[in-house]
Amino acid sequence: TATQDDARQPKTDEDTAVPAATERSLIDVNPPRGTRDFPPEDMRLRNWLFRNFREVSSLMSFEEVDFPVLESEALFIRKGGEEITQQLYNFEDKGGRRVVLRPEITPSLARLVIKQGKSASLPLKWFTIGQCWRYERMTRGRRREHYQWNMDIIGLPKVRAEAELIHAIVLLFERVGITSSEVGIRISSRKVLQAVLQMHSIPEHLFAEVCVIVDKLGKVTREEIEKELMIAGVSFEAVKGIIEVLSIKSLSKLEEVLGSEGEAVTDLKSLFLLAEHYGYSQWINFDASVVRGLAYYTGVVFEAFDKEGKLRAICGGGRYDRLFSTFGSDNIPACGFGFGDAVILELLKEKGILPDLIRHVDDIVFPLDEELEGPASQIVSSLRQIGRSVDLIQDKRLKWVFKHAERINADRLILVGKSEWQSGAVRVKILATREEREVKVDELTSPS
Ligand SMILES: OCc1cccc(Br)n1
C-alpha cells in the first residue's frame, strides 16, 4: 500500500489521444516472406538455446569464430545438384559482384582456414552460430532463414573427431531435456556407397551426384530415386545394389556384404567402439541409408531425428576430406555438423518441455512526484554502478507499477516520495516477503 497517493496522474486518454486518423497507409509490418522477427519472449527462448550451444562448445574447448552472412556466390557453386545450391539467395551487388546470403557455414569456415594458412595450427576446433538463407519458392511456405550452430574439427583424419562431434550433440540434447528414447542419431559412411559403386565399376566422378540423389530416400519415391540414378548414368544392377546395401541396418550385416577390411566398416566399427567409451551408445545406431544431402561429404555422415518421425532432421553433419582441395588449397581433412534453431524448438514444444523463461530485474525505481525524477535518476545510477539491474518507471500510475513489479519478477520496488526524500530516505518493498519499509538512500547499495 503506497504511503502517498500518486500525485502524478498520467493524462487521461483524451489528452494523449493520437491525432484523428488522417489518410495514413500502414506499412507492411510483417518481415520479408520466410523470415522471422524475435520479439522478447521468442528472443529469450533463442538466447536460452544459443547459450546451451555455446556452453557445450566451451565444454569441448571449441573456439568461437564468425563470418559475413554475405559471401561470394563462387563459394557455393558446386556440381551435384544439391538442393542447397539450387536455392541460393543470390544477387548482384552494386559493384556487379555475384554474392549470396550464405546457405550454410562450412565453405566460409574452409575459406578462413585457407586464408589463415600456417598461422592456423591444426587441429582446429571451431564453432559459430550464424543465420543461413535459402531462396525457396514459397509454395511449401517453408522458412527462408534459420540459425545454425556449427561445430567443426579441422585437421584430424580419424573418426575420433566424429566421435567428439557426436558427443557435442548428445551433450546438447541432455542439456535441453531430450532423452535417447525420444531422439536418435543415425550414423553411416559415404564409403559404404563408394564401395558399392566400385563393386559395380561406377566412375568416381558420379559419387557426389549419386549421394545427393540417394539422400532423397524417404523423401521421394524409390522409383524416382532409381530413375534419377539411371539418368545419372548408374547401371540398373548398380541401382539395385545401392538400394539393397542402403537398407542394411546392422554393422555385422554390412561387414558380411562389404567384408571387414574396407574403410567403411573399419571406420564405423572404430566409431561405435569409441561411443561405448564415451557412454553414448544408446543414442546412436548404424543406418546405411544415411548419406546427407551435401555433395562434399566423403566419409562418416550422421543425423539426429525424433523417433516418432514427425519432424525433419534436428541436426546433421559428416566428414568432408576433399573440400579444401576443391578450393585449390592443400588438402585438409575435416568434419563438422550444423544444428538448426527451429526443429529442436519444435521438438521441445511438441514434447511440452520448452523452458519457462521468466523476466527478472533486481530493482524498480518509481518517483512518486515529477520533481523527484532527479533523485530517482541518482538512485538508479548508483544501483546500476554496483551491477544491479534497474527498471526506472516514468508516467505511470502506482497501481500499474505494482503490477509491473510482479510481472517482471522484481526483487525490490523502490518508491521515491517527497516526505521520505526530505529525510534522505525512500520506501522499499521486498516483493518476495511483501515487507515494506523506509530505507536510507545510501543503504540501498549496501549488500543486504
Ligand atoms: O538446412 C537447410 C537450410 C539452409 C538455409 C536456410 C534454411 Br531455412 N534451411
Short mmCIF file of C-alpha atoms and ligand atoms in Angstrom, two decimals:
data_model
loop_
_atom_site.label_atom_id
_atom_site.label_comp_id
_atom_site.label_asym_id
_atom_site.label_seq_id
_atom_site.Cartn_x
_atom_site.Cartn_y
_atom_site.Cartn_z
CA THR A 1 0.00 0.00 0.00
CA ALA A 2 1.55 3.28 -1.04
CA THR A 3 2.13 5.93 1.57
CA GLN A 4 1.37 8.66 -0.86
CA ASP A 5 -1.23 8.80 -3.44
CA ASP A 6 0.36 9.08 -6.82
CA ALA A 7 0.42 12.85 -7.32
CA ARG A 8 1.33 12.45 -10.95
CA GLN A 9 -1.78 11.17 -12.60
CA PRO A 10 -0.83 10.44 -16.23
CA LYS A 11 -3.01 12.44 -18.59
CA THR A 12 -6.33 10.87 -19.46
CA ASP A 13 -6.60 9.21 -22.79
CA GLU A 14 -8.30 12.27 -24.29
CA ASP A 15 -5.22 14.39 -23.54
CA THR A 16 -2.87 11.97 -25.19
CA ALA A 17 -5.14 10.71 -27.94
CA VAL A 18 -3.46 10.02 -31.23
CA PRO A 19 -4.33 12.74 -33.81
CA ALA A 20 -7.51 11.94 -35.72
CA ALA A 21 -6.94 9.31 -38.34
CA THR A 22 -5.70 11.01 -41.48
CA GLU A 23 -5.02 9.48 -44.87
CA ARG A 24 -2.27 7.21 -43.43
CA SER A 25 -1.46 3.92 -45.08
CA LEU A 26 0.12 1.47 -42.67
CA ILE A 27 3.38 -0.07 -43.87
CA ASP A 28 3.50 -3.86 -44.11
CA VAL A 29 4.54 -4.70 -40.57
CA ASN A 30 5.45 -8.30 -41.40
CA PRO A 31 9.11 -9.27 -42.02
CA PRO A 32 10.05 -10.43 -45.51
CA ARG A 33 8.49 -13.74 -46.58
CA GLY A 34 10.13 -16.77 -44.97
CA THR A 35 11.83 -14.72 -42.27
CA ARG A 36 11.06 -14.24 -38.57
CA ASP A 37 11.03 -11.46 -36.03
CA PHE A 38 12.14 -12.30 -32.49
CA PRO A 39 10.00 -10.33 -30.04
CA PRO A 40 11.22 -10.52 -26.40
CA GLU A 41 9.60 -13.85 -25.47
CA ASP A 42 10.94 -15.56 -28.60
CA MET A 43 14.33 -13.89 -28.14
CA ARG A 44 14.57 -15.23 -24.58
CA LEU A 45 14.00 -18.73 -25.92
CA ARG A 46 16.52 -18.24 -28.72
CA ASN A 47 19.10 -16.88 -26.28
CA TRP A 48 18.48 -19.84 -23.99
CA LEU A 49 19.10 -22.27 -26.88
CA PHE A 50 22.19 -20.39 -28.07
CA ARG A 51 23.52 -20.24 -24.51
CA ASN A 52 23.33 -24.05 -24.46
CA PHE A 53 25.08 -24.21 -27.84
CA ARG A 54 27.86 -22.01 -26.50
CA GLU A 55 28.19 -23.85 -23.21
CA VAL A 56 28.56 -27.21 -24.95
CA SER A 57 31.12 -25.68 -27.33
CA SER A 58 33.03 -24.37 -24.34
CA LEU A 59 32.83 -27.74 -22.55
CA MET A 60 34.57 -29.20 -25.61
CA SER A 61 37.20 -26.50 -25.88
CA PHE A 62 35.96 -25.20 -29.22
CA GLU A 63 36.82 -21.61 -30.19
CA GLU A 64 34.12 -19.28 -31.48
CA VAL A 65 34.53 -17.82 -34.96
CA ASP A 66 32.27 -15.77 -37.21
CA PHE A 67 31.89 -14.93 -40.90
CA PRO A 68 29.84 -12.50 -43.01
CA VAL A 69 26.31 -13.62 -43.87
CA LEU A 70 27.11 -12.18 -47.30
CA GLU A 71 29.54 -14.34 -49.28
CA SER A 72 30.82 -14.64 -52.82
CA GLU A 73 28.47 -16.79 -54.88
CA ALA A 74 31.52 -18.70 -56.18
CA LEU A 75 31.98 -20.33 -52.77
CA PHE A 76 28.75 -22.27 -53.26
CA ILE A 77 28.77 -23.14 -56.94
CA ARG A 78 29.18 -26.92 -56.97
CA LYS A 79 28.20 -29.76 -59.26
CA GLY A 80 25.93 -32.45 -57.88
CA GLY A 81 22.53 -30.77 -57.97
CA GLU A 82 22.17 -30.27 -54.23
CA GLU A 83 19.01 -28.57 -53.09
CA ILE A 84 21.10 -26.09 -51.13
CA THR A 85 22.90 -24.80 -54.22
CA GLN A 86 19.73 -24.72 -56.28
CA GLN A 87 18.09 -22.42 -53.74
CA LEU A 88 20.87 -19.86 -53.39
CA TYR A 89 19.71 -16.48 -52.15
CA ASN A 90 21.96 -14.88 -54.74
CA PHE A 91 22.11 -11.45 -56.39
CA GLU A 92 24.42 -8.96 -57.98
CA ASP A 93 25.60 -6.16 -55.74
CA LYS A 94 26.05 -2.53 -56.82
CA GLY A 95 29.64 -3.30 -57.76
CA GLY A 96 28.49 -6.00 -60.14
CA ARG A 97 29.73 -8.77 -57.87
CA ARG A 98 27.84 -12.05 -57.69
CA VAL A 99 27.06 -12.54 -54.00
CA VAL A 100 24.81 -14.71 -51.84
CA LEU A 101 23.27 -14.77 -48.43
CA ARG A 102 25.14 -17.88 -47.29
CA PRO A 103 23.10 -21.11 -47.32
CA GLU A 104 25.49 -22.88 -44.95
CA ILE A 105 28.60 -22.18 -42.88
CA THR A 106 31.21 -24.80 -43.81
CA PRO A 107 32.55 -23.21 -47.04
CA SER A 108 33.12 -19.89 -45.20
CA LEU A 109 34.93 -21.78 -42.47
CA ALA A 110 37.14 -23.52 -45.05
CA ARG A 111 37.81 -20.16 -46.70
CA LEU A 112 39.01 -18.65 -43.42
CA VAL A 113 41.20 -21.67 -42.59
CA ILE A 114 42.84 -21.38 -46.02
CA LYS A 115 43.20 -17.62 -45.63
CA GLN A 116 44.91 -18.10 -42.24
CA GLY A 117 47.29 -20.64 -43.77
CA LYS A 118 50.16 -21.69 -41.49
CA SER A 119 49.00 -19.31 -38.74
CA ALA A 120 46.12 -21.67 -38.08
CA SER A 121 47.83 -24.53 -36.23
CA LEU A 122 45.91 -27.76 -36.77
CA PRO A 123 43.81 -29.32 -35.49
CA LEU A 124 41.31 -26.51 -35.19
CA LYS A 125 38.11 -26.87 -33.19
CA TRP A 126 35.85 -24.02 -34.22
CA PHE A 127 32.20 -23.23 -33.64
CA THR A 128 29.82 -20.50 -34.71
CA ILE A 129 26.13 -19.71 -34.56
CA GLY A 130 25.02 -18.00 -37.74
CA GLN A 131 21.98 -17.21 -39.83
CA CYS A 132 21.75 -19.14 -43.10
CA TRP A 133 19.48 -18.46 -46.05
CA ARG A 134 17.81 -20.18 -48.95
CA TYR A 135 15.53 -18.81 -51.62
CA GLU A 136 12.82 -21.39 -51.82
CA ARG A 137 9.68 -20.81 -53.83
CA MET A 138 7.16 -20.19 -51.08
CA THR A 139 4.96 -22.95 -52.49
CA ARG A 140 5.77 -25.00 -49.42
CA GLY A 141 5.65 -21.98 -47.12
CA ARG A 142 8.91 -23.03 -45.55
CA ARG A 143 11.29 -20.65 -43.84
CA ARG A 144 13.98 -18.92 -45.88
CA GLU A 145 16.29 -18.37 -42.96
CA HIS A 146 17.36 -20.18 -39.85
CA TYR A 147 20.22 -20.02 -37.38
CA GLN A 148 22.70 -22.88 -37.32
CA TRP A 149 25.13 -23.90 -34.62
CA ASN A 150 28.15 -25.28 -36.44
CA MET A 151 30.94 -27.29 -34.84
CA ASP A 152 33.93 -28.29 -36.98
CA ILE A 153 37.19 -30.12 -36.34
CA ILE A 154 39.77 -29.31 -38.99
CA GLY A 155 42.94 -31.35 -39.42
CA LEU A 156 42.03 -34.66 -37.75
CA PRO A 157 41.68 -37.55 -40.22
CA LYS A 158 40.49 -40.22 -37.77
CA VAL A 159 36.94 -40.96 -36.66
CA ARG A 160 37.82 -39.85 -33.13
CA ALA A 161 36.90 -36.38 -34.50
CA GLU A 162 33.43 -37.55 -35.49
CA ALA A 163 33.11 -39.21 -32.07
CA GLU A 164 33.79 -35.83 -30.45
CA LEU A 165 31.21 -34.08 -32.63
CA ILE A 166 28.58 -36.68 -31.79
CA HIS A 167 29.40 -36.20 -28.11
CA ALA A 168 28.64 -32.48 -28.54
CA ILE A 169 25.23 -33.32 -30.00
CA VAL A 170 24.47 -35.75 -27.17
CA LEU A 171 25.53 -33.18 -24.56
CA LEU A 172 23.24 -30.60 -26.13
CA PHE A 173 20.25 -32.93 -26.14
CA GLU A 174 20.85 -33.86 -22.50
CA ARG A 175 21.08 -30.17 -21.53
CA VAL A 176 17.75 -29.27 -23.12
CA GLY A 177 15.97 -32.29 -21.62
CA ILE A 178 15.80 -34.62 -24.61
CA THR A 179 16.41 -38.34 -23.94
CA SER A 180 17.71 -41.15 -26.14
CA SER A 181 14.24 -42.68 -26.11
CA GLU A 182 12.92 -39.59 -27.91
CA VAL A 183 15.78 -38.84 -30.29
CA GLY A 184 18.35 -41.00 -32.07
CA ILE A 185 21.44 -40.30 -34.13
CA ARG A 186 21.67 -42.31 -37.33
CA ILE A 187 25.23 -42.94 -38.48
CA SER A 188 26.73 -44.29 -41.66
CA SER A 189 29.62 -43.53 -44.00
CA ARG A 190 29.67 -42.47 -47.61
CA LYS A 191 32.43 -45.01 -48.01
CA VAL A 192 29.63 -47.59 -47.94
CA LEU A 193 28.18 -46.12 -51.12
CA GLN A 194 31.68 -45.66 -52.54
CA ALA A 195 32.36 -49.38 -52.05
CA VAL A 196 29.11 -50.32 -53.78
CA LEU A 197 29.88 -48.05 -56.73
CA GLN A 198 33.35 -49.56 -57.00
CA MET A 199 31.85 -53.07 -56.89
CA HIS A 200 29.73 -52.06 -59.90
CA SER A 201 32.57 -50.13 -61.62
CA ILE A 202 30.63 -46.86 -61.48
CA PRO A 203 33.03 -43.99 -62.27
CA GLU A 204 34.26 -41.96 -59.27
CA HIS A 205 33.05 -38.65 -60.73
CA LEU A 206 29.43 -39.78 -60.24
CA PHE A 207 29.96 -40.29 -56.50
CA ALA A 208 28.82 -36.86 -55.21
CA GLU A 209 25.81 -36.77 -57.54
CA VAL A 210 24.76 -40.30 -56.55
CA CYS A 211 24.96 -39.31 -52.86
CA VAL A 212 22.73 -36.27 -53.41
CA ILE A 213 20.18 -38.45 -55.23
CA VAL A 214 20.26 -41.20 -52.63
CA ASP A 215 19.81 -38.65 -49.85
CA LYS A 216 16.26 -38.21 -51.11
CA LEU A 217 15.42 -41.72 -49.87
CA GLY A 218 12.37 -41.38 -47.71
CA LYS A 219 11.53 -38.01 -49.25
CA VAL A 220 10.69 -39.08 -52.81
CA THR A 221 9.54 -42.47 -54.10
CA ARG A 222 12.02 -45.27 -54.57
CA GLU A 223 11.09 -45.33 -58.28
CA GLU A 224 12.05 -41.66 -58.52
CA ILE A 225 15.42 -42.42 -56.92
CA GLU A 226 16.03 -45.32 -59.30
CA LYS A 227 15.05 -43.16 -62.28
CA GLU A 228 17.39 -40.31 -61.26
CA LEU A 229 20.25 -42.77 -60.66
CA MET A 230 19.78 -44.31 -64.09
CA ILE A 231 19.67 -40.84 -65.68
CA ALA A 232 22.90 -40.01 -63.84
CA GLY A 233 24.48 -42.98 -65.60
CA VAL A 234 24.28 -45.67 -62.92
CA SER A 235 23.63 -49.11 -64.34
CA PHE A 236 20.45 -50.95 -63.44
CA GLU A 237 22.41 -53.61 -61.50
CA ALA A 238 24.28 -50.93 -59.59
CA VAL A 239 21.00 -49.20 -58.72
CA LYS A 240 19.69 -52.46 -57.30
CA GLY A 241 22.97 -52.98 -55.44
CA ILE A 242 22.80 -49.48 -53.97
CA ILE A 243 19.20 -49.80 -52.82
CA GLU A 244 19.95 -53.20 -51.30
CA VAL A 245 23.01 -52.05 -49.32
CA LEU A 246 21.28 -48.87 -48.16
CA SER A 247 18.62 -50.96 -46.45
CA ILE A 248 21.22 -52.51 -44.12
CA LYS A 249 20.68 -51.52 -40.50
CA SER A 250 23.42 -53.50 -38.76
CA LEU A 251 27.21 -53.25 -38.90
CA SER A 252 27.58 -57.02 -38.82
CA LYS A 253 25.34 -57.34 -41.88
CA LEU A 254 27.33 -54.59 -43.58
CA GLU A 255 30.52 -56.50 -42.80
CA GLU A 256 29.02 -59.59 -44.42
CA VAL A 257 28.29 -57.65 -47.60
CA LEU A 258 31.41 -55.46 -47.82
CA GLY A 259 33.92 -57.56 -45.91
CA SER A 260 35.91 -56.49 -42.83
CA GLU A 261 38.86 -54.79 -44.47
CA GLY A 262 37.25 -51.81 -46.19
CA GLU A 263 37.48 -48.33 -44.62
CA ALA A 264 33.68 -48.05 -44.41
CA VAL A 265 33.48 -50.98 -41.99
CA THR A 266 36.68 -50.25 -40.05
CA ASP A 267 35.78 -46.55 -39.59
CA LEU A 268 32.29 -47.35 -38.35
CA LYS A 269 33.46 -50.13 -36.02
CA SER A 270 36.03 -47.73 -34.50
CA LEU A 271 33.38 -45.04 -34.10
CA PHE A 272 30.90 -47.35 -32.38
CA LEU A 273 33.63 -48.62 -30.07
CA LEU A 274 34.56 -45.05 -29.11
CA ALA A 275 30.87 -44.35 -28.50
CA GLU A 276 30.89 -47.07 -25.86
CA HIS A 277 33.81 -45.41 -24.12
CA TYR A 278 32.03 -42.03 -24.19
CA GLY A 279 28.93 -43.73 -22.83
CA TYR A 280 26.56 -42.52 -25.51
CA SER A 281 25.95 -45.81 -27.41
CA GLN A 282 22.28 -45.66 -26.50
CA TRP A 283 21.95 -42.54 -28.66
CA ILE A 284 23.34 -43.93 -31.91
CA ASN A 285 22.57 -46.61 -34.47
CA PHE A 286 24.06 -47.62 -37.79
CA ASP A 287 21.77 -46.96 -40.75
CA ALA A 288 23.25 -47.36 -44.23
CA SER A 289 20.53 -45.17 -45.73
CA VAL A 290 22.04 -42.04 -44.13
CA VAL A 291 24.02 -40.16 -46.77
CA ARG A 292 23.10 -36.48 -46.06
CA GLY A 293 22.48 -34.04 -48.91
CA LEU A 294 25.72 -32.10 -49.18
CA ALA A 295 27.91 -33.12 -52.10
CA TYR A 296 31.22 -32.65 -50.29
CA TYR A 297 30.85 -35.32 -47.61
CA THR A 298 33.36 -38.14 -48.09
CA GLY A 299 33.20 -40.34 -45.01
CA VAL A 300 31.16 -40.76 -41.83
CA VAL A 301 27.79 -38.96 -42.00
CA PHE A 302 25.22 -38.62 -39.24
CA GLU A 303 21.89 -37.00 -38.48
CA ALA A 304 19.68 -36.73 -35.40
CA PHE A 305 15.94 -37.33 -35.69
CA ASP A 306 12.89 -37.59 -33.48
CA LYS A 307 11.95 -41.26 -33.08
CA GLU A 308 8.29 -40.51 -33.70
CA GLY A 309 9.39 -39.41 -37.17
CA LYS A 310 7.21 -36.28 -37.09
CA LEU A 311 9.94 -33.75 -37.85
CA ARG A 312 12.76 -33.13 -40.24
CA ALA A 313 16.33 -33.88 -39.15
CA ILE A 314 17.26 -31.96 -35.98
CA CYS A 315 20.92 -31.68 -36.98
CA GLY A 316 23.35 -33.38 -39.29
CA GLY A 317 26.93 -33.49 -40.41
CA GLY A 318 29.84 -35.56 -41.56
CA ARG A 319 33.40 -35.78 -42.78
CA TYR A 320 34.47 -33.65 -45.73
CA ASP A 321 38.03 -34.63 -46.56
CA ARG A 322 38.20 -33.09 -50.05
CA LEU A 323 36.53 -29.70 -49.64
CA PHE A 324 39.76 -27.79 -49.09
CA SER A 325 41.35 -29.18 -52.24
CA THR A 326 38.27 -28.19 -54.27
CA PHE A 327 39.08 -24.61 -53.17
CA GLY A 328 42.57 -25.00 -54.63
CA SER A 329 44.25 -25.38 -51.25
CA ASP A 330 46.44 -28.19 -49.92
CA ASN A 331 44.01 -30.78 -48.74
CA ILE A 332 42.99 -30.78 -45.08
CA PRO A 333 40.79 -33.49 -43.54
CA ALA A 334 37.79 -32.08 -41.68
CA CYS A 335 34.40 -32.89 -40.27
CA GLY A 336 31.56 -30.93 -38.77
CA PHE A 337 27.84 -30.56 -38.22
CA GLY A 338 25.07 -27.99 -38.46
CA PHE A 339 22.34 -27.78 -35.82
CA GLY A 340 19.37 -25.54 -36.72
CA ASP A 341 17.42 -23.37 -34.28
CA ALA A 342 13.96 -24.31 -35.50
CA VAL A 343 13.42 -28.08 -35.46
CA ILE A 344 14.83 -28.50 -31.94
CA LEU A 345 12.40 -25.89 -30.59
CA GLU A 346 9.52 -27.51 -32.48
CA LEU A 347 10.51 -30.80 -30.82
CA LEU A 348 10.74 -29.30 -27.32
CA LYS A 349 7.37 -27.64 -27.84
CA GLU A 350 5.82 -30.88 -29.06
CA LYS A 351 7.25 -32.69 -26.01
CA GLY A 352 5.98 -29.92 -23.73
CA ILE A 353 9.44 -29.23 -22.33
CA LEU A 354 10.14 -25.72 -23.52
CA PRO A 355 11.83 -23.87 -20.62
CA ASP A 356 9.81 -21.31 -18.68
CA LEU A 357 12.00 -18.25 -19.22
CA ILE A 358 10.79 -15.57 -16.85
CA ARG A 359 11.85 -11.95 -16.91
CA HIS A 360 13.67 -10.61 -13.88
CA VAL A 361 15.01 -7.30 -12.66
CA ASP A 362 16.73 -6.53 -9.38
CA ASP A 363 15.06 -3.15 -8.71
CA ILE A 364 12.25 -0.98 -9.93
CA VAL A 365 12.59 2.70 -9.09
CA PHE A 366 9.50 4.94 -9.26
CA PRO A 367 9.44 8.67 -8.45
CA LEU A 368 6.06 9.47 -6.89
CA ASP A 369 6.41 13.06 -7.93
CA GLU A 370 7.68 14.82 -11.06
CA GLU A 371 10.12 16.88 -9.01
CA LEU A 372 11.65 13.66 -7.69
CA GLU A 373 12.78 12.46 -11.11
CA GLY A 374 16.29 13.83 -10.45
CA PRO A 375 16.71 11.99 -7.14
CA ALA A 376 15.23 8.85 -8.73
CA SER A 377 17.82 9.01 -11.53
CA GLN A 378 20.56 9.49 -8.94
CA ILE A 379 19.39 6.34 -7.13
CA VAL A 380 19.12 4.41 -10.41
CA SER A 381 22.64 5.38 -11.36
CA SER A 382 24.13 4.30 -8.02
CA LEU A 383 22.34 0.95 -8.20
CA ARG A 384 23.49 0.27 -11.76
CA GLN A 385 27.03 1.23 -10.75
CA ILE A 386 27.11 -1.76 -8.40
CA GLY A 387 25.67 -4.01 -11.08
CA ARG A 388 22.03 -4.12 -10.11
CA SER A 389 19.57 -4.18 -12.99
CA VAL A 390 17.10 -1.35 -12.59
CA ASP A 391 13.85 -0.50 -14.37
CA LEU A 392 13.17 3.24 -13.96
CA ILE A 393 9.45 3.87 -14.38
CA GLN A 394 8.01 7.17 -15.56
CA ASP A 395 4.50 8.46 -16.23
CA LYS A 396 2.61 5.56 -14.76
CA ARG A 397 0.02 5.15 -12.02
CA LEU A 398 1.26 3.46 -8.86
CA LYS A 399 -1.24 0.64 -9.39
CA TRP A 400 0.38 -0.10 -12.74
CA VAL A 401 3.85 -0.04 -11.13
CA PHE A 402 2.88 -2.66 -8.52
CA LYS A 403 1.51 -4.93 -11.24
CA HIS A 404 4.63 -4.35 -13.37
CA ALA A 405 6.90 -5.28 -10.45
CA GLU A 406 5.08 -8.60 -10.11
CA ARG A 407 5.08 -9.15 -13.87
CA ILE A 408 8.83 -8.79 -14.29
CA ASN A 409 9.71 -10.51 -11.01
CA ALA A 410 11.48 -7.53 -9.46
CA ASP A 411 13.30 -8.21 -6.19
CA ARG A 412 12.67 -4.68 -4.85
CA LEU A 413 10.29 -1.83 -5.61
CA ILE A 414 11.85 1.49 -4.60
CA LEU A 415 9.38 4.39 -4.27
CA VAL A 416 10.90 7.87 -4.17
CA GLY A 417 8.45 10.04 -2.21
CA LYS A 418 8.71 13.69 -1.13
CA SER A 419 8.47 13.22 2.62
CA GLU A 420 10.94 10.32 2.78
CA TRP A 421 13.37 12.07 0.41
CA GLN A 422 13.47 15.08 2.71
CA SER A 423 14.93 12.78 5.36
CA GLY A 424 17.29 11.13 2.85
CA ALA A 425 15.24 8.00 2.59
CA VAL A 426 12.99 6.06 0.19
CA ARG A 427 10.33 3.39 0.67
CA VAL A 428 11.39 -0.10 -0.33
CA LYS A 429 9.05 -3.03 -0.88
CA ILE A 430 10.62 -6.50 -0.94
CA LEU A 431 8.42 -8.36 -3.40
CA ALA A 432 9.24 -11.85 -2.06
CA THR A 433 8.21 -11.08 1.53
CA ARG A 434 5.79 -8.21 0.82
CA GLU A 435 7.78 -6.41 3.56
CA GLU A 436 7.81 -2.62 3.09
CA ARG A 437 10.00 -0.19 5.00
CA GLU A 438 11.78 3.13 4.86
CA VAL A 439 15.45 2.83 3.88
CA LYS A 440 18.23 5.42 3.92
CA VAL A 441 19.38 6.05 0.34
CA ASP A 442 23.00 5.02 0.97
CA GLU A 443 21.77 1.75 2.45
CA LEU A 444 20.20 0.86 -0.92
CA THR A 445 23.58 -0.09 -2.37
CA SER A 446 24.90 -1.90 0.69
CA PRO A 447 24.94 -5.71 0.43
CA SER A 448 21.84 -6.68 2.35
O1 LIG B 1 19.08 -26.56 -43.75
C1 LIG B 1 18.73 -26.05 -44.99
C2 LIG B 1 18.56 -24.56 -44.87
C3 LIG B 1 19.54 -23.69 -45.32
C4 LIG B 1 19.32 -22.33 -45.22
C5 LIG B 1 18.15 -21.87 -44.68
C6 LIG B 1 17.23 -22.81 -44.24
BR1 LIG B 1 15.61 -22.23 -43.50
N1 LIG B 1 17.41 -24.13 -44.32
#
